[in-house]
Amino acid sequence: MTGNLFLVGSLVAAIAVTSICYVQKIPSARPVKICAGLSAIFVAAASLLLWYLIFENDFTVEYVAAYSSTQLPTIYKVSAFWAGQQGSFLLWLLVHAAVGITLTFRRTSAASLGIYFLLQAILTALVLTKSPFAENPAQVFEGVGLNPLLQDFWMAIHPPIIFVGYALLAVPFALSLGSLLAEAASRSWLEEARIWTLTAWSFLGAGIFVGGYWAYKVLGWGGYWGWDPVENSSLVPWLLSAVLLHLINFARKKSSALTQAHVAATFTYALVVYGTFLTRSGILGDFSVHSFAGSSIGAALALVDAIILIGGLSVILWKAKELPQGNLYESHGSAAFAVLLGSLLIIFVAAIVWVGMSMPLLSQLFGEAASVDTDFYVKSTAPLAAVLIVLIIYTFAKFGRMISLGGKIAHVGFIAMIVAIVVSAQGETLTQEFKPRAKIQVDGREVIYEGQTFNEDEQQKFYVYTVDGEVVRALTKLHANGEDAAREPAILKNFSGDVYIAPHAPQIDEFQELMLTRGMFAMDGELGYVFEDAQIDRDENGNPIQATAAITITDGEKVETIHPLITVTPDGGSSKAIEAFNGTRRVRLTGISGDLQKARLEILPTLEKLSNMPITATVTTKPFIWLLWLSVTTICLGTFISIRS
Amino acid sequence: MRKIFFIALLVGFVAYAGLNLAESVTPYVSIAEARSSSSNVQVKGLLDKNFEPQQTCDEFTFGLQDEATGETLRVKFDGVKPDQFDEAYHIVAVGKYDAADESFHAKKLLIKCPSKYEGQNPKS
């Protein structure tokens, strides 16, 4: 397919850059720029093609059918690009290639450029291994669509921000390794590496924070962070790039810390790839290693990761004699010692998260598979965070004048974040059944459940609550057939904190189902139904696209006719719920036989009945949680100021 | 002096993390093993359809069936029935077996649902 051809073109151009850098050692030469540009243009062409296929609803491409549909709003068609694994790798490659062009204009050394484009070639090969342009083995006329949970602004922008962070972390790694190979004792790479690491760190941080905010606002389990492998796999590179940042700054002042900076650059990038391997290979999907064998991309990622880590560390060992030696710090009371100790504490935190998230894998090396409780993370990292806060305050008091403005702001943001994490967890939680209009007290707040309101045309319904007299609504997105697709919480925001209400699934009795035979009369107990007529529209190949029926309903006096319509979708088909007899009856058609002689009708609970049924909900108070959102924004702001200065 | 300091710090950390880890590790075991173990474990199984799930005020009880042996374990979950429970394909219960009331007390349930993205072609 054309998309794969573009990717192959990009791969060839990236390899060409690496080859030229290896042979000629003149990094700013025109051939390098041309090949780097070509490689990026090919990736851009592949990306535009994927967007085009999504917008054209080309379901002959498996990826488009799996993550998009004709009904998907435009903004989510844009983000359907990175809804799945194949597309998100392409997005990563796209950012990597764009950064690659910038590097060719920034007097980057030949060795570093060569390594950066080698990584680009490897990424391209990974995208090709599991291509988003793969043909759809099945013939479909409608896509599955984007998971309703992902149809949210914050979730639309979260992956690109994270992948910018991942892509940018390749730069300090390439600069470090390139510098080691060309002129081991040189420290000239540090200045450039500092800017890129700062930028990467702020993007990665912003991505993590946006993801946490989305989880809080949309997922409804009550928190912003769940120590899930996917979350941890971005947290570890974020922590390590913070270490890298401190060690780069340190090494700029003190040559003896150069080795440490090189080691940090290698580990940071190796852990970016490791996190991707852990979450994308399917290795954690089940706790057997068998899913590993089946996933070619998993094996490839493990190999790439091993090459990066072992390759990077070997070069450092090989050049160790040429690297500056000496004491890292003069005394335990020095600023240098404080920075080193702080870095070490962050490494400890990263190590704990790493061990925890890798446990299903590590445990199998020694015997039976095991995983850790999420308590492990909290219990182990909390004391370290406390020591870190003390250390930061001590360092500020003693060496404050040596810290830049951006650095100060970011560290204050960090302390505020830890405080907010602790304080916001001190609320109360209550899970119970809410009868409509009954008053319930939670943590001094009065919560009343008002019932449900429906907007079935737009596939939405709301659970309405009043908290201390203020109305809040919990949105539930519905599938086309009216079933719950995604249940979001209702949040009342206050200065003193949020009241967070997460409704659970309603306990609805089994629906009554009527099998109708054409022309025959059937009863549901009160009303009579006659299946009058039906029609199936087919495409040129004879596959059904949609089906309509005419069904008359009567109570003995009045007669009403309904015309339910089933659109055939990959997950089956049923009509929307249809109301009859002034809303006292609500039905949906769930199937018509191929010979048009039989139809299946479900008698659904009426909206009035649904609206008044009791609903179990979990109510949690989150004291001063706004401080958390404010503090993480402060961290990003501080980093931004540091980049500019 | 500097080396000793950092080595001491490292040894201290490894011991600290190791102790925490030993407390938190929950091995995956079969139902038979879960019955004989007194520590925290994870058991994976299918929902036993012959066992009517029960929800009391703050406890949810159901039957977890071993895929291989068909043996059923009574699981008492400290909470309300999880949202996707009815669509569950596999259920993983994390907790500890209590011989006194012959049931497994779960602190956490992991629900594994069949993916909506897989294997369903439109009817023809």
mmCIF file of C-alpha atoms in Angstrom, chain A residues 3 5 69 77 87 170 175 218 221 234 267 269 279 281 295 315 326 333 343 367 432 462 489 499 613 627 639:
data_model
loop_
_atom_site.group_PDB
_atom_site.id
_atom_site.type_symbol
_atom_site.label_atom_id
_atom_site.label_comp_id
_atom_site.label_asym_id
_atom_site.label_seq_id
_atom_site.Cartn_x
_atom_site.Cartn_y
_atom_site.Cartn_z
ATOM 1 C CA GLY A 3 1.334 4.267 3.189
ATOM 2 C CA LEU A 5 5.790 2.764 0.565
ATOM 3 C CA SER A 69 -16.697 5.404 12.097
ATOM 4 C CA LYS A 77 -11.455 11.791 13.676
ATOM 5 C CA GLY A 87 -1.167 4.951 14.885
ATOM 6 C CA ALA A 170 16.070 10.710 22.048
ATOM 7 C CA LEU A 175 24.000 13.886 21.957
ATOM 8 C CA VAL A 218 -14.017 10.947 32.925
ATOM 9 C CA TRP A 221 -13.325 5.525 39.722
ATOM 10 C CA SER A 234 5.519 7.286 31.491
ATOM 11 C CA PHE A 267 18.975 5.030 31.170
ATOM 12 C CA TYR A 269 15.917 6.766 26.853
ATOM 13 C CA THR A 279 2.618 -1.732 27.750
ATOM 14 C CA SER A 281 3.759 -5.931 23.750
ATOM 15 C CA SER A 295 3.536 -10.407 19.516
ATOM 16 C CA VAL A 315 30.389 2.816 25.198
ATOM 17 C CA GLY A 326 37.743 13.347 40.551
ATOM 18 C CA GLY A 333 27.398 20.466 53.400
ATOM 19 C CA SER A 343 18.961 12.896 42.279
ATOM 20 C CA GLY A 367 9.359 -18.894 39.644
ATOM 21 C CA GLN A 432 -24.784 3.503 48.950
ATOM 22 C CA PHE A 462 -27.504 12.382 32.823
ATOM 23 C CA PRO A 489 -18.834 11.190 37.336
ATOM 24 C CA VAL A 499 -17.600 16.555 45.778
ATOM 25 C CA MET A 613 -35.297 4.073 40.053
ATOM 26 C CA LEU A 627 -4.196 22.791 44.511
ATOM 27 C CA THR A 639 10.168 24.545 33.349
#
